[in-house]
Structures are given as C-alpha cells and as structure tokens.
MMTF fields as JSON, N, C-alpha, C and O atoms, coordinates in Angstrom:
{
  "mmtfVersion": "1.0.0",
  "mmtfProducer": "UNKNOWN",
  "numBonds": 527,
  "numAtoms": 528,
  "numGroups": 132,
  "numChains": 1,
  "numModels": 1,
  "chainsPerModel": [1],
  "groupsPerChain": [132],
  "chainIdList": ["A"],
  "bondAtomList": [4, 2, 8, 6, 12, 10, 16, 14, 20, 18, 24, 22, 28, 26, 32, 30, 36, 34, 40, 38, 44, 42, 48, 46, 52, 50, 56, 54, 60, 58, 64, 62, 68, 66, 72, 70, 76, 74, 80, 78, 84, 82, 88, 86, 92, 90, 96, 94, 100, 98, 104, 102, 108, 106, 112, 110, 116, 114, 120, 118, 124, 122, 128, 126, 132, 130, 136, 134, 140, 138, 144, 142, 148, 146, 152, 150, 156, 154, 160, 158, 164, 162, 168, 166, 172, 170, 176, 174, 180, 178, 184, 182, 188, 186, 192, 190, 196, 194, 200, 198, 204, 202, 208, 206, 212, 210, 216, 214, 220, 218, 224, 222, 228, 226, 232, 230, 236, 234, 240, 238, 244, 242, 248, 246, 252, 250, 256, 254, 260, 258, 264, 262, 268, 266, 272, 270, 276, 274, 280, 278, 284, 282, 288, 286, 292, 290, 296, 294, 300, 298, 304, 302, 308, 306, 312, 310, 316, 314, 320, 318, 324, 322, 328, 326, 332, 330, 336, 334, 340, 338, 344, 342, 348, 346, 352, 350, 356, 354, 360, 358, 364, 362, 368, 366, 372, 370, 376, 374, 380, 378, 384, 382, 388, 386, 392, 390, 396, 394, 400, 398, 404, 402, 408, 406, 412, 410, 416, 414, 420, 418, 424, 422, 428, 426, 432, 430, 436, 434, 440, 438, 444, 442, 448, 446, 452, 450, 456, 454, 460, 458, 464, 462, 468, 466, 472, 470, 476, 474, 480, 478, 484, 482, 488, 486, 492, 490, 496, 494, 500, 498, 504, 502, 508, 506, 512, 510, 516, 514, 520, 518, 524, 522],
  "bondOrderList": [1, 1, 1, 1, 1, 1, 1, 1, 1, 1, 1, 1, 1, 1, 1, 1, 1, 1, 1, 1, 1, 1, 1, 1, 1, 1, 1, 1, 1, 1, 1, 1, 1, 1, 1, 1, 1, 1, 1, 1, 1, 1, 1, 1, 1, 1, 1, 1, 1, 1, 1, 1, 1, 1, 1, 1, 1, 1, 1, 1, 1, 1, 1, 1, 1, 1, 1, 1, 1, 1, 1, 1, 1, 1, 1, 1, 1, 1, 1, 1, 1, 1, 1, 1, 1, 1, 1, 1, 1, 1, 1, 1, 1, 1, 1, 1, 1, 1, 1, 1, 1, 1, 1, 1, 1, 1, 1, 1, 1, 1, 1, 1, 1, 1, 1, 1, 1, 1, 1, 1, 1, 1, 1, 1, 1, 1, 1, 1, 1, 1, 1],
  "groupList": [{"groupName": "GLY", "atomNameList": ["N", "CA", "C", "O"], "elementList": ["N", "C", "C", "O"], "formalChargeList": [0, 0, 0, 0], "bondAtomList": [1, 0, 2, 1, 3, 2], "bondOrderList": [1, 1, 2], "singleLetterCode": "G", "chemCompType": "PEPTIDE LINKING"}, {"groupName": "THR", "atomNameList": ["N", "CA", "C", "O"], "elementList": ["N", "C", "C", "O"], "formalChargeList": [0, 0, 0, 0], "bondAtomList": [1, 0, 2, 1, 3, 2], "bondOrderList": [1, 1, 2], "singleLetterCode": "T", "chemCompType": "L-PEPTIDE LINKING"}, {"groupName": "SER", "atomNameList": ["N", "CA", "C", "O"], "elementList": ["N", "C", "C", "O"], "formalChargeList": [0, 0, 0, 0], "bondAtomList": [1, 0, 2, 1, 3, 2], "bondOrderList": [1, 1, 2], "singleLetterCode": "S", "chemCompType": "L-PEPTIDE LINKING"}, {"groupName": "PHE", "atomNameList": ["N", "CA", "C", "O"], "elementList": ["N", "C", "C", "O"], "formalChargeList": [0, 0, 0, 0], "bondAtomList": [1, 0, 2, 1, 3, 2], "bondOrderList": [1, 1, 2], "singleLetterCode": "F", "chemCompType": "L-PEPTIDE LINKING"}, {"groupName": "LEU", "atomNameList": ["N", "CA", "C", "O"], "elementList": ["N", "C", "C", "O"], "formalChargeList": [0, 0, 0, 0], "bondAtomList": [1, 0, 2, 1, 3, 2], "bondOrderList": [1, 1, 2], "singleLetterCode": "L", "chemCompType": "L-PEPTIDE LINKING"}, {"groupName": "ALA", "atomNameList": ["N", "CA", "C", "O"], "elementList": ["N", "C", "C", "O"], "formalChargeList": [0, 0, 0, 0], "bondAtomList": [1, 0, 2, 1, 3, 2], "bondOrderList": [1, 1, 2], "singleLetterCode": "A", "chemCompType": "L-PEPTIDE LINKING"}, {"groupName": "CYS", "atomNameList": ["N", "CA", "C", "O"], "elementList": ["N", "C", "C", "O"], "formalChargeList": [0, 0, 0, 0], "bondAtomList": [1, 0, 2, 1, 3, 2], "bondOrderList": [1, 1, 2], "singleLetterCode": "C", "chemCompType": "L-PEPTIDE LINKING"}, {"groupName": "ARG", "atomNameList": ["N", "CA", "C", "O"], "elementList": ["N", "C", "C", "O"], "formalChargeList": [0, 0, 0, 0], "bondAtomList": [1, 0, 2, 1, 3, 2], "bondOrderList": [1, 1, 2], "singleLetterCode": "R", "chemCompType": "L-PEPTIDE LINKING"}, {"groupName": "ILE", "atomNameList": ["N", "CA", "C", "O"], "elementList": ["N", "C", "C", "O"], "formalChargeList": [0, 0, 0, 0], "bondAtomList": [1, 0, 2, 1, 3, 2], "bondOrderList": [1, 1, 2], "singleLetterCode": "I", "chemCompType": "L-PEPTIDE LINKING"}, {"groupName": "GLU", "atomNameList": ["N", "CA", "C", "O"], "elementList": ["N", "C", "C", "O"], "formalChargeList": [0, 0, 0, 0], "bondAtomList": [1, 0, 2, 1, 3, 2], "bondOrderList": [1, 1, 2], "singleLetterCode": "E", "chemCompType": "L-PEPTIDE LINKING"}, {"groupName": "HIS", "atomNameList": ["N", "CA", "C", "O"], "elementList": ["N", "C", "C", "O"], "formalChargeList": [0, 0, 0, 0], "bondAtomList": [1, 0, 2, 1, 3, 2], "bondOrderList": [1, 1, 2], "singleLetterCode": "H", "chemCompType": "L-PEPTIDE LINKING"}, {"groupName": "PRO", "atomNameList": ["N", "CA", "C", "O"], "elementList": ["N", "C", "C", "O"], "formalChargeList": [0, 0, 0, 0], "bondAtomList": [1, 0, 2, 1, 3, 2], "bondOrderList": [1, 1, 2], "singleLetterCode": "P", "chemCompType": "L-PEPTIDE LINKING"}, {"groupName": "ASN", "atomNameList": ["N", "CA", "C", "O"], "elementList": ["N", "C", "C", "O"], "formalChargeList": [0, 0, 0, 0], "bondAtomList": [1, 0, 2, 1, 3, 2], "bondOrderList": [1, 1, 2], "singleLetterCode": "N", "chemCompType": "L-PEPTIDE LINKING"}, {"groupName": "ASP", "atomNameList": ["N", "CA", "C", "O"], "elementList": ["N", "C", "C", "O"], "formalChargeList": [0, 0, 0, 0], "bondAtomList": [1, 0, 2, 1, 3, 2], "bondOrderList": [1, 1, 2], "singleLetterCode": "D", "chemCompType": "L-PEPTIDE LINKING"}, {"groupName": "TYR", "atomNameList": ["N", "CA", "C", "O"], "elementList": ["N", "C", "C", "O"], "formalChargeList": [0, 0, 0, 0], "bondAtomList": [1, 0, 2, 1, 3, 2], "bondOrderList": [1, 1, 2], "singleLetterCode": "Y", "chemCompType": "L-PEPTIDE LINKING"}, {"groupName": "MET", "atomNameList": ["N", "CA", "C", "O"], "elementList": ["N", "C", "C", "O"], "formalChargeList": [0, 0, 0, 0], "bondAtomList": [1, 0, 2, 1, 3, 2], "bondOrderList": [1, 1, 2], "singleLetterCode": "M", "chemCompType": "L-PEPTIDE LINKING"}, {"groupName": "VAL", "atomNameList": ["N", "CA", "C", "O"], "elementList": ["N", "C", "C", "O"], "formalChargeList": [0, 0, 0, 0], "bondAtomList": [1, 0, 2, 1, 3, 2], "bondOrderList": [1, 1, 2], "singleLetterCode": "V", "chemCompType": "L-PEPTIDE LINKING"}, {"groupName": "LYS", "atomNameList": ["N", "CA", "C", "O"], "elementList": ["N", "C", "C", "O"], "formalChargeList": [0, 0, 0, 0], "bondAtomList": [1, 0, 2, 1, 3, 2], "bondOrderList": [1, 1, 2], "singleLetterCode": "K", "chemCompType": "L-PEPTIDE LINKING"}, {"groupName": "TRP", "atomNameList": ["N", "CA", "C", "O"], "elementList": ["N", "C", "C", "O"], "formalChargeList": [0, 0, 0, 0], "bondAtomList": [1, 0, 2, 1, 3, 2], "bondOrderList": [1, 1, 2], "singleLetterCode": "W", "chemCompType": "L-PEPTIDE LINKING"}],
  "groupTypeList": [0, 1, 0, 2, 0, 3, 4, 1, 5, 6, 4, 5, 7, 4, 0, 5, 0, 8, 7, 2, 8, 9, 8, 10, 11, 9, 4, 4, 9, 3, 5, 7, 5, 12, 4, 0, 7, 4, 2, 0, 11, 7, 8, 9, 4, 9, 5, 7, 13, 5, 3, 5, 5, 9, 11, 4, 0, 9, 14, 13, 5, 8, 5, 4, 1, 0, 2, 15, 11, 16, 14, 13, 5, 7, 3, 9, 7, 5, 4, 17, 16, 0, 0, 7, 4, 3, 5, 16, 16, 0, 16, 5, 11, 5, 15, 9, 5, 15, 4, 8, 7, 7, 1, 2, 2, 2, 9, 18, 16, 7, 9, 2, 4, 3, 9, 1, 16, 8, 13, 11, 4, 8, 0, 5, 11, 5, 11, 5, 0, 3, 16, 3],
  "groupIdList": [1, 2, 3, 4, 5, 6, 7, 8, 9, 10, 11, 12, 13, 14, 15, 16, 17, 18, 19, 20, 21, 22, 23, 24, 25, 26, 27, 28, 29, 30, 31, 32, 33, 34, 35, 36, 37, 38, 39, 40, 41, 42, 43, 44, 45, 46, 47, 48, 49, 50, 51, 52, 53, 54, 55, 56, 57, 58, 59, 60, 61, 62, 63, 64, 65, 66, 67, 68, 69, 70, 71, 72, 73, 74, 75, 76, 77, 78, 79, 80, 81, 82, 83, 84, 85, 86, 87, 88, 89, 90, 91, 92, 93, 94, 95, 96, 97, 98, 99, 100, 101, 102, 103, 104, 105, 106, 107, 108, 109, 110, 111, 112, 113, 114, 115, 116, 117, 118, 119, 120, 121, 122, 123, 124, 125, 126, 127, 128, 129, 130, 131, 132],
  "secStructList": [7, 7, 6, 6, 1, 2, 2, 2, 2, 2, 2, 2, 6, 6, 1, 1, 3, 3, 3, 3, 3, 3, 1, 7, 2, 2, 2, 2, 2, 2, 2, 2, 2, 2, 2, 6, 6, 7, 7, 1, 1, 3, 3, 3, 3, 3, 3, 1, 7, 6, 6, 1, 1, 1, 7, 7, 7, 7, 3, 3, 3, 3, 3, 3, 3, 3, 3, 3, 1, 1, 7, 7, 6, 2, 2, 2, 2, 6, 3, 3, 3, 3, 3, 3, 3, 3, 3, 3, 3, 3, 3, 6, 6, 3, 3, 3, 3, 3, 3, 3, 3, 3, 3, 3, 6, 6, 3, 3, 3, 3, 3, 3, 3, 3, 3, 3, 7, 7, 7, 5, 7, 6, 6, 7, 7, 7, 7, 7, 7, 7, 7, 7],
  "xCoordList": [22.723, 22.594, 23.163, 24.195, 22.51, 22.915, 24.154, 25.002, 24.264, 25.412, 25.524, 24.548, 26.729, 26.966, 26.41, 26.269, 26.092, 25.59, 26.638, 26.319, 27.888, 28.964, 28.699, 28.743, 28.422, 28.167, 26.896, 26.828, 25.91, 24.679, 25.009, 24.482, 25.866, 26.256, 27.0, 26.763, 27.891, 28.644, 27.708, 27.814, 26.794, 25.862, 24.893, 24.494, 24.521, 23.601, 24.22, 23.506, 25.512, 26.191, 26.159, 26.351, 25.917, 25.901, 24.51, 24.38, 23.468, 22.109, 21.179, 21.53, 19.976, 18.967, 18.325, 17.828, 18.329, 17.737, 18.201, 18.606, 18.137, 18.589, 17.686, 17.214, 17.46, 16.725, 17.663, 18.183, 17.877, 18.786, 18.023, 17.265, 18.237, 17.54, 18.522, 19.629, 18.114, 18.935, 18.056, 16.961, 18.529, 17.743, 17.802, 16.884, 18.865, 19.032, 18.575, 19.242, 17.448, 16.942, 17.95, 17.991, 18.776, 19.744, 20.825, 21.286, 21.239, 22.197, 21.554, 22.21, 20.298, 19.595, 19.542, 19.712, 19.309, 19.282, 20.665, 20.782, 21.716, 23.092, 23.357, 23.921, 22.946, 23.115, 22.296, 22.768, 21.081, 20.209, 20.889, 20.834, 21.523, 22.231, 23.404, 23.626, 24.152, 25.294, 24.836, 25.422, 23.799, 23.331, 22.559, 22.404, 22.072, 21.334, 22.175, 21.636, 23.47, 24.372, 24.565, 25.143, 24.081, 24.267, 23.166, 22.025, 23.537, 22.534, 22.613, 23.623, 21.568, 21.607, 20.54, 19.379, 20.926, 19.934, 19.055, 19.445, 17.867, 16.927, 17.444, 17.804, 17.481, 17.883, 16.729, 16.268, 16.272, 15.203, 15.804, 16.446, 15.601, 16.112, 14.938, 13.906, 15.107, 14.029, 14.585, 15.56, 13.949, 14.295, 13.432, 12.214, 14.069, 13.347, 14.325, 15.52, 13.795, 14.553, 14.38, 13.26, 15.457, 15.385, 14.925, 14.515, 14.986, 14.553, 13.115, 12.63, 12.434, 11.027, 10.18, 10.625, 8.969, 8.101, 7.625, 7.38, 7.488, 6.946, 7.915, 9.132, 7.353, 8.177, 9.192, 8.962, 10.304, 11.36, 11.092, 11.535, 10.385, 10.178, 10.88, 11.265, 11.047, 11.735, 12.84, 12.622, 14.042, 15.207, 16.042, 16.043, 16.753, 17.719, 19.019, 19.705, 19.351, 20.592, 20.399, 19.722, 21.009, 20.989, 22.422, 23.074, 22.9, 24.209, 24.001, 23.561, 24.312, 24.2, 25.512, 26.584, 25.433, 26.643, 27.07, 28.022, 26.381, 26.764, 26.613, 26.011, 27.159, 27.106, 25.83, 25.121, 25.564, 24.489, 25.155, 25.663, 25.168, 25.777, 25.158, 25.851, 23.853, 23.13, 22.451, 21.784, 22.619, 22.038, 20.527, 19.861, 19.989, 18.557, 18.111, 18.53, 17.271, 16.86, 15.92, 15.591, 15.471, 14.542, 15.133, 14.401, 16.446, 17.069, 17.126, 16.885, 17.439, 17.456, 16.046, 15.875, 15.049, 13.665, 13.202, 12.222, 13.9, 13.556, 14.181, 13.985, 14.925, 15.537, 14.56, 13.763, 14.624, 13.93, 14.705, 15.884, 14.068, 14.783, 15.903, 15.667, 17.111, 18.295, 19.006, 20.089, 18.416, 18.989, 20.165, 20.365, 20.946, 22.14, 22.131, 21.68, 22.642, 22.747, 24.181, 24.772, 24.758, 26.056, 25.791, 25.16, 26.28, 26.073, 27.316, 28.024, 27.574, 28.637, 27.951, 27.101, 28.331, 27.649, 28.66, 29.745, 28.288, 29.124, 29.484, 28.976, 30.373, 30.852, 32.372, 33.025, 32.933, 34.384, 34.997, 34.394, 36.135, 37.124, 37.052, 37.85, 36.139, 36.081, 34.638, 33.84, 34.322, 33.008, 33.195, 34.28, 32.126, 32.192, 31.419, 30.221, 32.104, 31.439, 30.863, 31.546, 29.579, 28.891, 28.182, 27.744, 28.081, 27.263, 26.158, 26.425, 24.917, 23.759, 23.013, 22.693, 22.735, 21.995, 20.678, 20.638, 19.614, 18.311, 18.175, 18.183, 18.049, 18.01, 16.601, 16.377, 15.652, 14.251, 13.393, 13.909, 12.093, 11.213, 11.469, 11.066, 12.135, 12.365, 13.802, 14.059, 14.748, 16.137, 17.119, 16.925, 18.193, 19.27, 20.593, 20.674, 21.62, 22.979, 23.817, 23.808, 24.544, 25.374, 26.841, 27.26, 27.62, 29.043, 29.833, 29.566, 30.799, 31.684, 32.742, 33.365, 32.944, 33.888, 35.209, 36.274, 35.148, 36.353, 35.955, 34.771, 36.946, 36.694, 36.951, 37.811, 36.201, 36.336, 35.717, 35.208, 35.751, 35.068, 34.497, 35.234, 33.172, 32.525, 31.471, 31.004, 31.107, 30.105, 28.767, 28.43, 28.011, 26.7, 25.667, 25.764, 24.688, 23.54, 22.765, 22.64, 22.255, 21.43, 20.159, 19.492, 19.835, 18.635, 18.836, 17.91, 20.043, 20.306, 20.258, 20.795, 19.62, 19.592, 21.013, 21.882, 21.238, 22.545, 22.454, 21.399, 23.578, 23.551, 23.374, 23.752, 22.8, 22.643, 24.015, 24.913, 24.175, 25.435, 25.593, 24.623, 26.8, 27.071, 26.496, 26.687, 25.795, 25.182, 25.528, 25.496, 25.866, 26.123, 24.825, 24.818],
  "yCoordList": [0.21, 0.021, -1.315, -1.747, -1.958, -3.272, -3.197, -4.089, -2.129, -1.998, -3.184, -3.572, -3.774, -4.922, -6.22, -7.203, -6.229, -7.434, -8.188, -9.2, -7.715, -8.438, -8.589, -9.702, -7.48, -7.559, -8.362, -9.093, -8.231, -9.01, -10.503, -11.282, -10.903, -12.312, -12.767, -13.867, -11.93, -12.279, -12.432, -13.399, -11.487, -11.539, -12.713, -13.308, -13.04, -14.163, -15.477, -16.371, -15.597, -16.82, -16.937, -18.023, -15.816, -15.811, -15.979, -16.207, -15.871, -15.901, -16.775, -17.288, -16.93, -17.746, -17.025, -17.668, -15.71, -14.918, -13.484, -13.042, -12.768, -11.382, -10.553, -11.024, -9.324, -8.356, -7.18, -6.615, -6.816, -5.725, -4.641, -4.925, -3.406, -2.256, -1.424, -1.139, -1.033, -0.191, 0.895, 0.613, 2.139, 3.266, 3.351, 3.886, 2.831, 2.903, 1.594, 0.572, 1.598, 0.361, -0.328, -1.557, 0.464, -0.151, -0.913, -1.953, -0.417, -1.153, -2.412, -3.446, -2.328, -3.487, -4.605, -5.774, -4.262, -5.275, -5.888, -7.083, -5.065, -5.559, -6.559, -7.629, -6.204, -7.093, -8.365, -9.461, -8.222, -9.386, -10.39, -11.597, -9.893, -10.778, -11.458, -12.654, -10.712, -11.283, -12.308, -13.384, -11.981, -12.852, -14.052, -15.04, -13.984, -15.098, -16.347, -17.442, -16.2, -17.35, -18.1, -19.187, -17.52, -18.15, -19.148, -19.0, -20.157, -21.06, -20.91, -20.454, -21.288, -21.202, -20.297, -20.381, -19.42, -18.609, -17.76, -17.384, -17.479, -16.631, -15.196, -14.662, -14.576, -13.177, -12.424, -12.785, -11.383, -10.531, -9.163, -8.563, -8.673, -7.363, -6.413, -6.794, -5.191, -4.215, -2.863, -2.369, -2.269, -0.916, 0.057, 0.099, 0.839, 1.843, 2.749, 2.469, 3.828, 4.777, 4.388, 4.405, 4.04, 3.634, 4.773, 4.535, 6.001, 7.158, 7.57, 8.564, 6.821, 7.111, 6.829, 6.154, 7.35, 7.274, 5.864, 5.572, 4.982, 3.657, 2.88, 3.03, 2.038, 1.291, 0.382, -0.095, 0.153, -0.698, -2.179, -3.022, -2.503, -3.893, -4.132, -3.185, -5.415, -5.798, -6.78, -7.736, -6.544, -7.331, -7.752, -7.097, -8.861, -9.326, -8.535, -8.311, -8.119, -7.365, -6.432, -6.769, -5.25, -4.264, -3.749, -3.385, -3.721, -3.151, -2.057, -2.328, -0.828, 0.292, 0.427, 0.418, 0.553, 0.602, 2.012, 2.203, 2.998, 4.401, 5.053, 4.487, 6.236, 6.919, 7.741, 8.012, 8.125, 9.059, 10.277, 10.183, 11.421, 12.614, 12.964, 13.42, 12.749, 12.947, 11.623, 11.046, 11.139, 9.846, 9.866, 10.82, 8.81, 8.672, 7.382, 6.291, 7.506, 6.366, 5.397, 4.356, 5.702, 4.792, 3.392, 2.403, 3.307, 1.999, 1.19, -0.017, 1.829, 1.092, 0.649, -0.4, 1.439, 1.062, -0.126, -0.787, -0.4, -1.531, -2.843, -3.885, -2.797, -4.006, -4.766, -4.163, -6.087, -6.918, -6.819, -6.462, -7.125, -7.168, -8.201, -9.333, -7.801, -8.638, -8.363, -8.899, -7.533, -7.232, -6.273, -5.586, -6.238, -5.398, -4.558, -4.997, -3.342, -2.396, -1.931, -1.509, -2.002, -1.386, -0.123, -0.166, 1.007, 2.293, 3.155, 3.071, 3.984, 4.984, 6.337, 6.649, 7.147, 8.411, 9.552, 9.413, 10.682, 11.878, 12.386, 11.907, 13.367, 13.964, 13.906, 13.875, 13.89, 13.842, 15.085, 16.157, 14.964, 13.901, 12.777, 11.843, 12.826, 11.755, 11.324, 12.061, 10.134, 9.542, 8.396, 7.825, 8.071, 7.039, 5.8, 5.876, 4.662, 3.392, 2.923, 2.913, 2.53, 2.182, 0.84, 0.441, 0.148, -1.043, -0.702, -0.341, -0.818, -0.517, -1.83, -2.533, -2.159, -3.383, -2.998, -2.145, -3.627, -3.398, -4.386, -5.599, -3.868, -4.724, -4.947, -5.891, -4.099, -4.276, -3.501, -2.932, -3.48, -2.77, -1.268, -0.574, -0.759, 0.691, 1.075, 2.235, 0.135, 0.441, -0.112, -1.185, 0.67, 0.309, 0.6, 1.49, -0.143, 0.105, 0.466, -0.248, 1.576, 2.048, 1.924, 2.343, 1.338, 1.13, 1.722, 1.415, 2.567, 3.128, 2.084, 1.506, 1.844, 0.819, 1.402, 0.988, 2.36, 2.958, 4.174, 4.396, 4.967, 6.106, 5.684, 4.845, 6.272, 5.962, 7.093, 8.053, 6.997, 7.934, 7.141, 6.456, 7.234, 6.638, 7.615, 8.48, 7.472, 8.35, 8.211, 7.13, 9.299, 9.221, 8.5, 8.466, 7.934, 7.351, 8.457, 9.563, 8.173, 9.137, 9.37, 8.422, 10.623, 10.974, 11.088, 11.452, 10.781, 10.882, 12.357, 13.223, 12.634, 14.022, 14.531, 13.795, 15.789, 16.415, 17.491, 18.092, 17.728, 18.784, 20.143, 20.345, 21.075, 22.438, 23.049, 22.898, 23.735, 24.394, 25.715, 26.259, 26.224, 27.51, 28.634, 28.66, 29.558, 30.679, 31.947, 31.971, 33.026, 34.33, 34.993, 36.099],
  "zCoordList": [2.192, 0.766, 0.344, 0.858, -0.571, -1.053, -1.932, -1.893, -2.73, -3.627, -4.552, -5.194, -4.627, -5.509, -4.946, -5.672, -3.654, -3.013, -2.211, -1.587, -2.211, -1.535, -0.039, 0.484, 0.656, 2.097, 2.375, 3.362, 1.527, 1.67, 1.614, 2.408, 0.693, 0.572, 1.828, 2.328, 2.334, 3.549, 4.737, 5.492, 4.907, 6.031, 5.896, 6.898, 4.683, 4.469, 4.936, 5.388, 4.831, 5.286, 6.815, 7.362, 7.498, 8.966, 9.558, 10.76, 8.738, 9.276, 8.471, 7.409, 9.01, 8.346, 7.174, 6.249, 7.198, 6.13, 6.26, 7.335, 5.166, 5.171, 4.267, 3.232, 4.676, 3.862, 3.651, 4.613, 2.413, 2.088, 1.332, 0.404, 1.745, 1.165, 0.357, 0.815, -0.85, -1.732, -2.326, -2.814, -2.289, -2.801, -4.333, -4.955, -4.939, -6.398, -7.044, -6.881, -7.777, -8.391, -9.307, -9.365, -10.033, -10.946, -10.179, -10.649, -9.008, -8.181, -7.614, -7.488, -7.279, -6.749, -7.787, -7.442, -9.048, -10.104, -10.323, -10.596, -10.203, -10.298, -9.168, -9.397, -7.954, -6.799, -6.98, -6.675, -7.471, -7.68, -8.62, -8.384, -9.673, -10.607, -9.911, -10.1, -9.114, -8.386, -7.353, -7.244, -6.601, -5.528, -6.042, -5.324, -7.275, -7.862, -8.012, -8.175, -7.958, -8.094, -6.777, -6.758, -5.677, -4.366, -4.07, -4.507, -3.323, -2.776, -1.261, -0.727, -0.592, 0.862, 1.414, 1.014, 2.345, 3.073, 2.153, 1.047, 2.655, 1.935, 1.936, 2.986, 0.764, 0.616, -0.034, -1.117, 0.637, 0.125, -0.177, 0.685, -1.384, -1.789, -1.998, -2.552, -1.555, -1.682, -2.115, -1.549, -3.132, -3.567, -2.78, -2.953, -1.915, -1.138, -0.417, -0.335, 0.096, 0.896, 2.36, 2.871, 3.036, 4.447, 5.345, 6.481, 4.855, 5.65, 5.345, 5.884, 4.492, 4.193, 5.437, 6.365, 5.438, 6.614, 6.952, 8.122, 5.961, 6.267, 7.169, 7.058, 8.075, 9.037, 8.349, 7.238, 9.015, 8.481, 8.729, 7.949, 9.787, 10.184, 11.511, 12.197, 11.873, 13.104, 12.766, 12.023, 13.317, 12.928, 14.124, 15.167, 13.951, 14.943, 14.83, 15.827, 13.623, 13.397, 12.21, 11.239, 12.306, 11.226, 11.062, 12.041, 9.828, 9.515, 8.484, 7.366, 8.851, 7.916, 7.158, 7.763, 5.838, 5.008, 4.66, 3.903, 5.2, 5.058, 6.419, 7.331, 6.541, 7.845, 7.992, 7.022, 9.232, 9.555, 10.184, 11.301, 9.494, 10.091, 11.441, 12.35, 11.565, 12.823, 13.136, 12.277, 14.362, 14.729, 14.558, 14.961, 13.959, 13.735, 14.422, 14.034, 15.43, 16.256, 15.554, 16.124, 14.328, 13.637, 13.484, 13.51, 13.326, 13.113, 14.408, 14.387, 15.526, 16.797, 17.194, 17.815, 16.839, 17.138, 16.294, 16.639, 15.192, 14.33, 14.807, 14.182, 15.899, 16.446, 17.33, 18.048, 17.275, 18.246, 19.558, 19.548, 20.678, 21.957, 21.817, 21.393, 22.176, 21.992, 20.678, 20.441, 19.815, 18.508, 18.58, 19.582, 17.495, 17.415, 16.142, 15.084, 16.278, 15.165, 15.057, 16.051, 13.849, 13.581, 12.779, 11.723, 13.291, 12.62, 12.774, 13.778, 11.772, 11.83, 11.885, 11.051, 12.885, 13.146, 13.193, 13.758, 12.591, 12.655, 11.278, 10.264, 11.263, 10.012, 9.98, 11.024, 8.767, 8.609, 9.267, 9.227, 9.845, 9.687, 10.716, 10.636, 11.67, 12.675, 12.905, 13.484, 12.449, 12.685, 13.665, 13.778, 14.369, 15.393, 14.948, 14.675, 14.875, 14.623, 15.948, 16.972, 15.912, 17.143, 17.021, 15.942, 18.167, 18.284, 19.27, 20.416, 18.818, 19.662, 19.879, 18.921, 21.148, 21.482, 22.137, 23.024, 21.698, 22.331, 23.482, 23.268, 24.705, 25.888, 26.425, 27.183, 26.049, 26.438, 25.446, 24.485, 25.678, 24.752, 24.749, 23.816, 25.786, 25.858, 26.198, 26.521, 26.134, 26.504, 25.479, 24.908, 25.267, 24.364, 25.054, 25.9, 24.696, 25.176, 23.964, 22.961, 24.055, 22.944, 23.316, 24.394, 22.402, 22.629, 21.468, 20.306, 21.785, 20.768, 20.422, 21.312, 19.121, 18.684, 18.202, 18.66, 17.279, 16.707, 15.894, 15.639, 15.485, 14.597, 13.164, 12.898, 12.244, 10.824, 10.022, 10.6, 8.727, 7.836, 6.671, 5.962, 6.468, 5.297, 4.788, 5.529, 3.537, 2.938, 3.665, 4.148, 3.739, 4.398, 3.539, 2.313, 4.209, 3.522, 2.807, 3.333, 1.641, 0.923, 1.731, 2.146, 1.948, 2.698, 4.193, 4.918, 4.667, 6.11, 6.54, 5.849, 7.67, 8.166, 8.384, 8.85, 8.045, 8.214, 9.293, 9.496, 9.986, 10.989, 10.345, 9.191, 11.089, 10.572, 10.345, 11.173, 9.227, 8.927, 9.659, 10.188, 9.688, 10.336, 9.483, 8.267, 10.122, 9.42, 10.176, 11.407, 9.424, 10.061, 10.395, 10.937]
}
C-alpha cells in the first residue's frame, strides 16, 4: 500500500522508477499530493487491489507494506529473474520477514530475515480458523 507516500519516496530515490499500488483511492490522492513535490525518478501510482485477478506486471523488486497471513506466490511470480521480494508472512504474535529472490524462470530462494508483527494487507488470504 502506498499510504502517505513516504516509503514510495524512499524507494524512488533508490531506483530508476517505481510503481506503487494502493487499495484506498483517497490515500492514493493524499500520496499523490505528497509525492508531487519530488523531482527525480518516475513514480507511477495505481489504485487497485493487489490480490485481484489481473496480473501485477514484472518487477526488479517488490516491497509489501502489510503482511500476508498465508503466503501468496503471486508476488514472487511477478519478479523478473534476479528480482527480490520483501514480504512478511504469518499471524501475530510471530510473523516472519522474508527476502525472496527469483533465480530462474522457475526457481526462487527464500531467506528468513527476522520476526515482526505488522497489519495484514487488505484482501490477503487468511488461514482457516479453528472449528468444532
């Protein structure tokens, strides 16, 4: 999620261009106003649900700003070969921050970085709850 645009601005300083997705159109407009003051790399903002059926595209790097209670491979599949994905996976009280690298058209390497807790992405699949 783009949110206020702060992380988008930071990431834009590290790359030639950035595309940021936000599910809430009103937050996207807030970010657009904040990011409009920047000069430099190309920043593309899009209002959409990252979990919708349409393809995400192909990227060198993806940073998810919310957690995925259940890992969803759609994001790793959106990486170019050599690309990297930062994702937080799991449910509180212990979620795992991960770095996923795409090493070929059909292979990825997953590395556990640290434990943390952050809110889940809206629309992220959740694990089945306990039922009697």
